Amino acid sequence: MKITLKDGSIKEYAEAKSVYEIAKDISEGLARVACAGEVNGEIVDLRTQICKDVELNIVTASDEEGLKVIRHTAAHVMAEAVKRLYPNVKVTIGPAIEDGFYYDFDAQPFSREDLDKIEAEMKNIIKEGHEITRFTLSREEAIRFMQEKDEPFKVELIEDLPEDAVISFYDQGGFVDLCAGPHLMSTKGIKAYKLISSSMAYWRGNSEKARLQRIYGTAFYKKEDLKAHLEKLEDARKRDHNKLGREMGLFTTVDVIGQGLPLFTPKGTKMIMKLQRWIEDLEEKEWGYVRTRTPLMAKSDLYKLSGHWDHYKDGMFVLGDEEVDKEVFALRPMTCPFQYYVYKNEQHSYRDLPYRMGETSTLFRAEDSGEMHGLTRVRQFTISEGHLIVRPDQMVDEFKGCLALAKYCLQTLGVEEDVTYHLSKWDPNNREKYIGEPEVWEETEQHMRNILNELNIDFVEDIGEAAFYGPKVDINARNVYGKDDTMITVQWDALLAEQFDMYYIDQNGEKVRPYIIHRTSLGCYERTLAWLIEKYAGKFPTWLCAEQVRVLPISEKYENYAETVRKELAKNGIDATVDNRSEKIGFKIREARLDKLPYMLVVGQKEEEDATVSVRSRFAGDEGSKPLSEFIEAIKKEINSKEIRKEEATEEKKS
């Protein structure tokens, strides 16, 4: 048989060889770093036997797939360590993920001390250097094998496999795990690893099933790569909005109020108000939107008409019992059905369209407790929601306009380069989830695909991520831990106008169904604030800061002048405070720096006499003495233009 290697060279063998044996034949060094094989484009275990002509690439730790194999093997080593230390724990699943691996256990919560013990036991297992072997069993034999080991979760997994399935296991010196592989040849192949954290998870992601304990870890081939990754994680922890936002006094949560219901302090509230006022003015004054204000709840009748009752009821807060109460209400999870009735309040002609409605909407969604985190996923949130009622011939241009508005908002916030675009499509194999005919979905998705291509927007297509009534473009951002969050959505809806009997009068006097665009311009204010905290590590653009300037009098003799400066700043719309504590000026400056303020104005005798201020900024350090009027003019320009001023590497800042 002929084996064509990646470089085009050919190896010939008279009998079957495993991928590992071929790697060893190529070179002993290659065999030592081999993690898997790629046979005709498919990743396979090193133990896989080759018995015919194929194209073969030996996958090493420098390849993404090779790193996955290392991490998958590390997950198994971790599971063995857990079983050694806690024999009564039941194992479930343990895959490699983007930055590492995890394994879920039916166990008591793991503390950091527990993780350290597990890490130490992993070291022992790796040092023992057990060979990892693979074997297969029939479905019936596999079930019996795992029943004897008293591993009910593995039994359930096997029972879900087809009757004729041949099921593979990996044995690493006595610890046997159900697994499709691939794995390293020995536990010694794990060179650098770290257990990161633990959390609660549900069996198979279903909140009605068993609560499990998940341990996250990571592994690399080289220790220096692990060190770099851990430093990155440490930076992520410092930037984590859930930590930093609380430290900066922007928001908090309270157990007696409830999870996913954040409380915003005056500072956090001011930041959200600035975002909200900006968006409301932008939409109304520059993009032709009318503002609406609609109820926070409605009868179930409304949601039954829209389809949300059938398709989204589990995600809603329902008030009442249909079997007992005459009227059952629910807090709104979205605003669309409400705004439809604003449109229907008057008859519209084709000349009135597009009719763009915007609303700052407070919404409620019954998020699972295990899914909530800080401000990114909460049970009550406020969103820059809007619905455009358009003629079919206007749909493409209006959809482009919604994307342009979203891009403008991203550019203004300085985050345009941090997002990815996703065409979220329906899943034709899951018809119960969606309304409408396949032809409508396919035609709509193609329109959206054409728009994205025409605008030269790179995008990926996600099957099954559409709303039940239409496909959408999701604009996602990755948080500090590498998880994607949807920030902005623009959705094409050719179906709900029919259900709500919405129409306009065309030029012939006939009633015609409009199309609808569901969109956000900025998205959820809470999630956006979380994003900005992490993006800027709390050092926000000046226009967005709750406190833009702090006036620092050198001593109490200059407090009156400091207050005069503050009032003049306030008259010009600048958010300023005075630090009149009985502290030395150096201490006040350090405090202002720790609070990540854009500007400090130091004032003393000379400044009072000359009507000046000594300017220190986060951007350039000591900027020298300036007339107060000159400083006000400069900062107003920075605020009004929403400039994102970059930090300069000054000697003062270095120190």
XYZ file of C-alpha atoms in Angstrom:
655
model
C 0.000 0.000 0.000
C 1.080 3.592 -0.682
C 0.990 6.277 2.011
C 1.163 9.804 0.574
C 2.532 12.191 3.192
C 1.835 15.891 3.606
C 5.018 16.928 1.766
C 4.054 14.743 -1.221
C 6.541 11.961 -0.490
C 5.309 8.374 -0.542
C 5.870 5.498 1.876
C 5.151 1.932 0.739
C 4.348 -0.999 3.052
C 3.573 -4.660 2.390
C 1.314 -5.058 5.437
C -1.071 -2.936 7.541
C 0.533 -0.354 9.799
C -0.849 1.846 12.562
C -0.552 5.616 12.231
C 1.893 5.570 15.140
C 4.074 2.915 13.473
C 4.213 4.979 10.289
C 5.155 8.088 12.294
C 7.919 6.098 14.000
C 9.145 4.847 10.630
C 9.361 8.423 9.389
C 11.375 9.483 12.463
C 11.630 8.682 16.157
C 11.343 12.402 16.911
C 8.080 12.672 15.000
C 6.651 9.678 16.841
C 7.495 11.280 20.188
C 5.437 14.405 19.413
C 2.679 12.699 17.408
C -0.824 13.186 18.838
C -3.101 11.846 16.095
C -3.269 11.189 12.390
C -5.177 12.866 9.594
C -6.217 10.196 7.091
C -7.799 11.513 3.900
C -8.770 14.663 5.810
C -10.242 12.875 8.840
C -8.661 12.999 12.316
C -7.997 9.482 13.630
C -6.342 7.835 16.621
C -2.627 6.981 16.433
C -3.657 3.356 16.944
C -5.720 3.331 13.745
C -4.600 0.640 11.326
C -3.921 1.687 7.732
C -4.421 -1.110 5.205
C -4.928 0.706 1.891
C -3.607 3.647 -0.112
C -4.281 6.905 1.770
C -3.083 10.470 2.244
C -1.633 10.811 5.733
C -0.583 13.753 7.872
C 0.919 13.188 11.314
C -0.769 15.637 13.714
C 1.447 17.090 16.455
C 0.962 19.448 19.405
C 1.721 22.410 17.141
C -1.534 21.651 15.311
C -4.897 22.679 16.731
C -6.214 19.120 16.478
C -3.113 17.805 18.226
C -3.643 20.175 21.129
C -7.230 18.899 21.399
C -5.910 15.350 21.774
C -3.554 16.430 24.563
C -6.401 18.195 26.348
C -8.809 15.305 25.872
C -6.255 12.936 27.362
C -5.701 15.375 30.243
C -9.451 15.317 30.915
C -9.272 11.525 31.296
C -6.258 11.805 33.592
C -8.192 14.319 35.679
C -11.175 11.962 35.863
C -8.895 9.168 37.059
C -7.405 11.467 39.704
C -10.897 12.404 40.922
C -11.911 8.732 41.148
C -8.733 7.899 43.088
C -9.382 10.664 45.610
C -13.180 10.401 45.743
C -14.136 6.812 44.824
C -17.894 7.365 45.225
C -17.999 10.132 42.600
C -19.749 9.213 39.319
C -18.167 10.288 36.025
C -20.114 11.698 33.073
C -18.417 13.395 30.087
C -15.112 15.227 29.600
C -14.431 16.876 26.231
C -11.680 19.148 24.992
C -12.889 22.701 24.415
C -11.385 25.773 22.761
C -8.984 26.774 25.539
C -8.725 23.550 27.491
C -11.052 20.839 28.726
C -13.654 20.046 31.345
C -15.132 17.000 33.004
C -18.500 16.773 34.772
C -18.944 14.694 37.908
C -21.882 13.707 40.082
C -20.208 14.951 43.259
C -20.183 17.557 45.983
C -18.845 20.992 44.970
C -15.064 21.147 44.551
C -13.105 23.800 46.429
C -9.808 25.324 45.248
C -8.102 23.053 47.776
C -9.806 20.061 46.152
C -8.573 21.165 42.732
C -5.027 21.421 44.079
C -5.259 17.864 45.431
C -6.605 16.616 42.090
C -3.766 18.390 40.267
C -1.211 16.698 42.519
C -2.782 13.303 41.871
C -2.725 13.991 38.126
C 1.012 14.549 38.466
C 1.350 11.102 40.036
C -0.654 9.467 37.228
C 1.410 11.191 34.546
C 4.634 10.214 36.297
C 3.492 6.577 36.390
C 3.418 6.787 32.590
C 0.660 4.294 31.888
C 0.254 3.165 28.310
C -3.169 4.099 26.986
C -4.866 1.248 25.135
C -8.092 1.113 23.175
C -10.648 -1.694 23.021
C -14.207 -2.080 21.784
C -17.339 -3.829 23.041
C -20.761 -4.445 21.632
C -23.577 -2.250 22.961
C -24.866 -4.992 25.233
C -21.389 -5.786 26.577
C -20.635 -2.094 27.075
C -23.798 -1.549 29.099
C -23.020 -4.516 31.315
C -19.392 -3.357 31.697
C -20.408 0.092 32.945
C -23.179 -1.286 35.137
C -20.586 -3.417 36.888
C -18.500 -0.284 37.430
C -21.601 1.473 38.828
C -21.364 4.357 36.361
C -25.036 5.152 35.568
C -24.317 8.198 33.398
C -22.082 6.151 31.097
C -24.798 3.483 30.917
C -27.308 6.122 29.820
C -24.954 7.367 27.096
C -24.458 3.841 25.780
C -28.191 3.074 25.860
C -28.786 6.034 23.548
C -26.464 4.563 20.905
C -27.798 2.375 18.059
C -28.348 -1.337 18.774
C -25.563 -2.396 16.421
C -23.027 0.200 17.598
C -19.482 -0.941 18.357
C -18.375 1.105 21.331
C -14.796 2.084 22.139
C -13.095 2.438 25.528
C -9.676 3.677 26.600
C -7.719 2.067 29.444
C -4.896 4.005 31.092
C -3.473 1.585 33.624
C -6.748 0.406 35.151
C -8.905 3.496 34.774
C -11.254 2.781 31.872
C -13.433 5.428 30.245
C -16.046 5.280 27.514
C -14.667 7.403 24.676
C -14.461 7.696 20.902
C -10.937 9.163 21.170
C -8.433 9.963 19.888
C -5.916 9.890 22.754
C -2.173 10.049 23.276
C -0.222 6.794 23.463
C 0.700 7.333 27.131
C -0.169 9.602 30.052
C 3.460 10.819 29.898
C 2.514 12.873 26.847
C 0.896 15.495 29.075
C 3.650 18.016 29.776
C 1.917 21.123 31.151
C -1.556 21.429 32.664
C -3.568 23.426 35.190
C -7.014 23.073 36.768
C -8.665 26.463 36.461
C -12.011 26.434 38.231
C -15.148 24.489 39.066
C -18.831 25.274 38.707
C -22.255 23.704 38.629
C -23.608 22.150 35.421
C -26.639 20.121 34.440
C -26.499 16.649 32.985
C -26.809 17.047 29.226
C -27.475 20.762 29.717
C -31.019 20.090 30.930
C -32.072 21.921 34.104
C -34.552 19.143 34.874
C -31.754 16.572 35.050
C -29.031 15.942 37.637
C -26.953 18.837 38.981
C -23.289 18.049 38.367
C -19.960 19.602 39.274
C -17.786 20.688 36.363
C -14.016 21.089 36.640
C -12.350 23.235 33.997
C -8.697 22.788 33.126
C -6.244 23.443 30.359
C -3.178 21.695 28.963
C -0.343 22.555 26.586
C 2.623 20.710 25.187
C 5.084 23.334 26.448
C 5.259 24.902 29.900
C 5.926 28.338 28.442
C 2.661 28.108 26.460
C 0.797 27.228 29.645
C 2.438 30.139 31.457
C 1.383 32.576 28.717
C -2.163 31.227 28.811
C -2.388 31.564 32.600
C -1.146 35.156 32.360
C -3.876 35.807 29.808
C -6.443 34.305 32.174
C -5.173 36.473 35.005
C -5.632 39.544 32.823
C -9.126 38.297 31.975
C -9.951 37.941 35.661
C -8.819 41.527 36.255
C -10.990 42.716 33.376
C -13.977 40.503 34.217
C -16.856 42.963 34.407
C -18.489 40.991 37.202
C -15.426 41.668 39.370
C -14.210 45.018 38.048
C -17.680 46.555 37.724
C -18.390 45.828 41.386
C -14.966 47.107 42.471
C -15.598 50.343 40.564
C -18.964 50.702 42.283
C -21.053 50.487 39.093
C -23.478 47.739 40.138
C -24.198 45.111 42.755
C -26.561 42.204 43.387
C -28.407 41.214 46.545
C -29.599 37.708 47.445
C -32.948 38.857 48.852
C -33.716 40.649 45.568
C -32.673 37.735 43.384
C -30.123 36.389 40.947
C -29.993 38.108 37.572
C -31.532 41.309 38.963
C -28.644 43.784 39.231
C -28.824 47.051 41.167
C -27.066 49.992 39.505
C -25.366 52.594 41.657
C -25.515 56.285 40.706
C -22.240 55.860 38.752
C -23.448 52.820 36.817
C -26.854 54.385 36.261
C -25.290 57.536 34.836
C -23.269 55.493 32.345
C -26.342 53.618 31.151
C -28.294 56.887 30.935
C -25.566 58.361 28.715
C -25.739 55.361 26.400
C -29.540 55.448 26.376
C -29.857 59.175 25.679
C -27.281 58.918 22.915
C -29.161 56.082 21.204
C -32.600 57.663 21.612
C -31.442 60.990 20.153
C -29.489 59.244 17.401
C -32.455 57.145 16.283
C -34.998 59.958 16.445
C -33.002 62.903 15.118
C -30.746 61.212 12.556
C -32.372 57.903 11.543
C -36.077 58.794 11.353
C -37.475 56.752 14.245
C -40.583 57.554 16.284
C -40.536 56.677 19.976
C -43.095 54.396 21.607
C -43.836 53.412 25.196
C -45.633 50.137 25.775
C -46.650 47.978 28.800
C -44.292 45.668 30.655
C -46.831 42.835 30.626
C -49.746 41.526 28.621
C -52.414 38.856 28.668
C -51.487 35.432 27.392
C -53.813 36.119 24.432
C -51.205 38.447 22.915
C -48.419 35.890 23.158
C -50.659 33.154 21.764
C -51.381 35.334 18.750
C -47.683 36.087 18.177
C -46.644 32.453 18.699
C -44.459 33.167 21.720
C -46.785 31.196 24.004
C -46.194 28.014 22.028
C -42.540 28.622 21.183
C -41.166 30.631 24.105
C -43.403 30.146 27.149
C -40.684 28.351 29.159
C -38.543 31.501 28.894
C -41.283 33.810 30.212
C -42.397 34.881 33.677
C -46.055 33.862 33.703
C -48.389 35.523 36.226
C -51.302 33.253 37.001
C -52.585 29.771 36.240
C -54.498 29.062 33.039
C -56.547 26.355 34.738
C -57.677 28.645 37.555
C -57.539 32.302 36.511
C -59.801 33.986 33.982
C -56.908 36.081 32.742
C -53.266 35.005 32.744
C -50.573 37.614 32.225
C -46.858 37.384 31.454
C -44.022 39.867 31.718
C -42.866 40.707 28.227
C -39.761 38.949 26.863
C -39.772 41.227 23.789
C -41.607 44.318 22.507
C -42.601 43.353 18.964
C -46.272 42.394 19.507
C -46.854 45.581 21.509
C -45.396 47.855 18.841
C -47.517 46.145 16.177
C -50.587 47.574 17.873
C -49.041 51.040 17.870
C -48.772 50.647 14.097
C -52.317 49.246 13.856
C -53.723 52.179 15.839
C -53.919 54.137 12.585
C -54.377 53.156 8.965
C -51.215 53.640 6.910
C -50.689 54.139 3.194
C -47.685 53.090 1.161
C -46.444 56.687 1.472
C -46.142 56.322 5.275
C -43.636 53.510 5.017
C -41.052 52.780 6.218
C -42.504 53.327 9.686
C -39.614 53.012 12.132
C -40.512 52.538 15.798
C -37.906 52.642 18.537
C -38.330 51.971 22.235
C -36.105 51.717 25.277
C -37.652 48.438 26.401
C -37.356 46.724 29.761
C -37.720 42.980 29.170
C -37.924 39.877 31.351
C -36.656 36.387 30.609
C -36.678 33.364 32.907
C -33.006 32.522 32.539
C -31.752 29.385 34.229
C -29.713 30.087 37.356
C -26.731 28.206 35.934
C -26.642 30.421 32.836
C -26.598 33.825 34.531
C -23.396 35.812 34.931
C -22.926 39.406 36.018
C -24.579 41.732 33.508
C -24.218 39.543 30.410
C -27.166 37.259 31.146
C -29.819 38.552 33.526
C -33.536 38.145 34.172
C -34.470 41.816 33.737
C -32.703 43.999 31.193
C -33.203 47.065 29.030
C -32.693 47.053 25.291
C -32.573 49.545 22.401
C -35.366 47.732 20.611
C -37.017 48.719 17.366
C -39.363 47.473 14.660
C -39.579 48.772 11.130
C -42.772 48.252 9.158
C -41.763 48.378 5.485
C -43.034 47.683 2.009
C -41.492 44.585 0.413
C -39.650 46.796 -2.103
C -38.064 48.730 0.812
C -36.925 45.690 2.772
C -33.381 45.323 1.436
C -32.462 49.011 1.782
C -33.965 49.249 5.272
C -32.169 46.089 6.366
C -28.909 47.617 5.129
C -29.764 50.771 7.064
C -30.202 48.793 10.287
C -26.780 47.201 9.769
C -25.278 50.630 9.045
C -26.749 52.033 12.272
C -25.380 49.076 14.230
C -21.920 49.553 12.679
C -21.991 53.261 13.496
C -22.758 52.483 17.147
C -19.928 49.941 17.260
C -17.495 52.409 15.681
C -18.444 55.133 18.152
C -17.837 52.808 21.095
C -14.511 51.682 19.616
C -15.475 48.014 19.407
C -16.158 47.485 15.702
C -13.046 45.334 15.266
C -14.071 43.071 18.154
C -17.247 41.599 16.647
C -18.207 38.759 14.335
C -21.292 38.543 12.138
C -23.514 35.476 12.071
C -26.352 34.599 9.699
C -28.630 32.705 12.081
C -30.749 30.325 10.010
C -33.592 27.953 10.666
C -33.138 24.191 10.977
C -35.319 22.423 8.379
C -34.930 19.194 10.358
C -36.663 20.780 13.363
C -39.898 22.026 11.792
C -41.792 22.190 15.106
C -39.581 25.053 16.273
C -40.571 27.369 13.403
C -43.597 28.829 11.666
C -43.887 29.428 7.927
C -43.106 27.452 4.802
C -39.609 26.321 3.745
C -39.692 28.464 0.596
C -40.177 31.632 2.650
C -37.235 30.757 4.907
C -34.931 29.882 2.035
C -35.818 33.033 0.080
C -35.384 35.248 3.151
C -32.046 33.718 4.122
C -30.765 34.198 0.577
C -31.751 37.887 0.657
C -29.790 38.328 3.883
C -26.822 36.409 2.501
C -26.805 38.687 -0.553
C -26.941 41.816 1.635
C -23.981 40.721 3.760
C -21.953 39.830 0.678
C -22.817 43.112 -1.017
C -21.690 45.039 2.074
C -18.422 43.018 2.162
C -19.182 41.793 5.671
C -17.477 38.536 6.610
C -19.941 36.184 8.285
C -20.545 32.603 9.311
C -23.817 30.710 9.019
C -25.368 29.139 12.118
C -28.081 26.540 11.568
C -30.872 26.435 14.141
C -30.150 29.864 15.660
C -33.011 31.752 13.966
C -36.044 32.970 15.906
C -39.155 30.897 15.318
C -40.553 33.506 12.903
C -37.494 34.568 10.929
C -33.727 34.437 10.289
C -31.447 37.138 11.644
C -28.007 38.644 11.582
C -26.428 38.364 15.017
C -23.453 40.576 15.814
C -21.447 38.815 18.515
C -18.582 39.841 20.774
C -16.289 37.576 22.736
C -15.964 38.210 26.460
C -12.705 37.976 28.393
C -13.192 34.247 28.923
C -13.640 33.525 25.217
C -17.415 33.041 25.200
C -19.476 34.694 22.469
C -22.352 36.958 23.504
C -24.869 38.368 21.030
C -24.731 42.157 21.242
C -26.891 43.338 18.323
C -29.532 41.570 16.233
C -31.210 42.499 12.952
C -34.021 40.137 11.945
C -36.025 39.664 8.759
C -39.717 38.836 9.332
C -42.035 38.014 6.457
C -44.564 36.094 8.590
C -45.950 37.879 11.656
C -47.752 40.670 9.756
C -50.202 38.010 8.607
C -50.863 36.784 12.144
C -51.537 40.313 13.406
C -53.556 41.376 10.345
C -51.176 44.236 9.626
C -51.485 45.998 6.300
C -50.972 49.222 4.406
C -52.959 50.703 1.525
C -51.043 50.604 -1.745
C -51.294 53.007 -4.657
C -54.239 51.033 -6.052
C -56.187 51.299 -2.813
C -55.585 47.629 -1.972
C -54.624 46.203 1.402
C -51.079 44.765 1.318
C -49.108 42.927 3.993
C -45.902 44.721 5.018
C -42.616 43.127 6.012
C -41.119 43.697 9.456
C -37.541 44.200 10.608
C -36.836 43.474 14.269
C -33.588 45.112 15.342
C -31.461 46.588 18.060
C -29.115 49.468 17.443
C -26.931 48.943 20.495
C -28.603 45.940 22.078
C -28.929 45.296 25.784
C -27.573 48.177 27.874
C -26.513 45.880 30.716
C -24.607 43.575 28.396
C -23.085 46.529 26.544
C -21.838 48.016 29.814
C -20.285 44.648 30.728
C -18.601 44.565 27.310
C -17.197 48.074 27.710
C -15.908 47.377 31.234
C -13.933 44.415 29.871
C -12.866 46.152 26.667
C -11.453 49.200 28.431
C -10.591 47.543 31.780
C -12.659 50.314 33.370
C -10.785 53.140 31.575
C -13.783 54.365 29.581
C -13.846 57.062 26.909
C -14.340 60.440 28.589
C -17.854 61.033 27.226
C -19.094 57.837 28.857
C -17.529 58.284 32.305
C -19.836 59.002 35.225
C -17.101 61.234 36.681
C -15.143 62.975 33.957
C -13.132 65.417 36.046
C -12.062 65.541 39.681
C -10.897 68.872 41.068
C -8.130 68.500 43.665
C -7.448 71.521 45.928
C -3.907 71.493 47.358
C -5.272 72.499 50.760
C -8.516 73.627 52.359
C -7.620 77.268 51.574
C -8.410 76.581 47.908
C -11.668 74.655 48.364
C -13.744 77.681 47.349
C -11.830 78.029 44.085
C -12.123 74.278 43.519
C -15.897 74.569 43.926
C -15.954 77.530 41.525
C -14.126 75.369 38.954
C -16.577 72.503 39.478
C -19.597 74.775 38.979
C -18.135 76.169 35.775
C -17.533 72.638 34.500
C -21.076 71.627 35.448
C -22.493 74.662 33.600
C -20.829 73.272 30.476
C -22.308 69.803 30.919
C -19.156 68.211 32.353
C -19.512 65.703 35.206
C -17.098 66.873 37.882
C -16.525 66.495 41.626
C -14.251 68.084 44.226
C -12.019 66.031 46.518
C -11.865 68.267 49.585
C -10.669 65.637 52.025
C -7.904 66.579 54.431
C -5.340 64.494 52.555
C -2.058 65.344 50.857
C -2.270 66.145 47.160
C -0.130 63.131 46.215
C -2.628 60.834 47.926
C -5.548 62.471 46.110
C -3.806 62.075 42.754
C -3.108 58.386 43.402
C -6.741 57.837 44.408
C -7.969 59.507 41.208
C -5.666 57.301 39.141
C -6.971 54.166 40.881
C -10.504 55.337 40.078
C -9.433 55.442 36.402
C -10.613 59.035 35.950
C -9.925 60.769 32.633
C -8.908 64.132 34.170
C -7.693 65.649 37.439
C -7.455 69.400 37.908
C -5.042 70.412 40.670
C -5.687 73.916 42.039
C -3.764 76.073 44.485
C -2.711 79.688 44.965
C -1.203 80.232 41.495
C -4.178 78.633 39.736
C -6.647 80.744 41.730
C -4.760 83.959 40.999
C -4.439 83.198 37.264
C -7.878 81.528 36.779
C -6.090 78.415 35.545
C -6.011 74.710 36.382
C -3.100 72.276 36.477
C -4.235 69.402 34.241
C -3.317 65.775 34.808
C -4.888 63.142 32.593
C -5.073 59.397 32.281
C -3.837 59.804 28.735
C -0.714 61.952 28.967
C 0.046 62.392 32.647
C 0.971 65.989 33.563
C -0.401 68.234 30.792
C 0.633 71.473 32.508
C -1.239 74.597 33.514
C -4.057 75.848 31.289
C -6.686 78.583 31.479
C -9.899 77.011 32.758
C -11.773 78.206 29.657
C -9.232 76.481 27.412
C -9.572 73.188 29.296
C -13.362 73.380 29.137
C -13.294 74.012 25.398
C -10.990 71.027 24.826
C -12.892 68.535 26.990
C -16.256 69.615 25.550
C -14.913 68.914 22.074
C -13.678 65.487 23.238
C -17.035 64.674 24.846
C -19.258 65.952 22.031
C -17.265 64.123 19.357
C -17.154 60.978 21.556
C -13.433 60.816 20.898
C -11.612 57.743 22.182
C -8.377 59.307 23.358
C -5.422 56.917 23.501
C -3.026 56.695 26.426
C 0.483 57.971 25.790
C 3.626 56.313 27.215
C 4.916 59.205 29.332
C 7.651 58.965 31.950
C 5.157 59.871 34.646
C 2.784 57.125 33.558
C 5.612 54.578 33.482
C 6.489 55.419 37.063
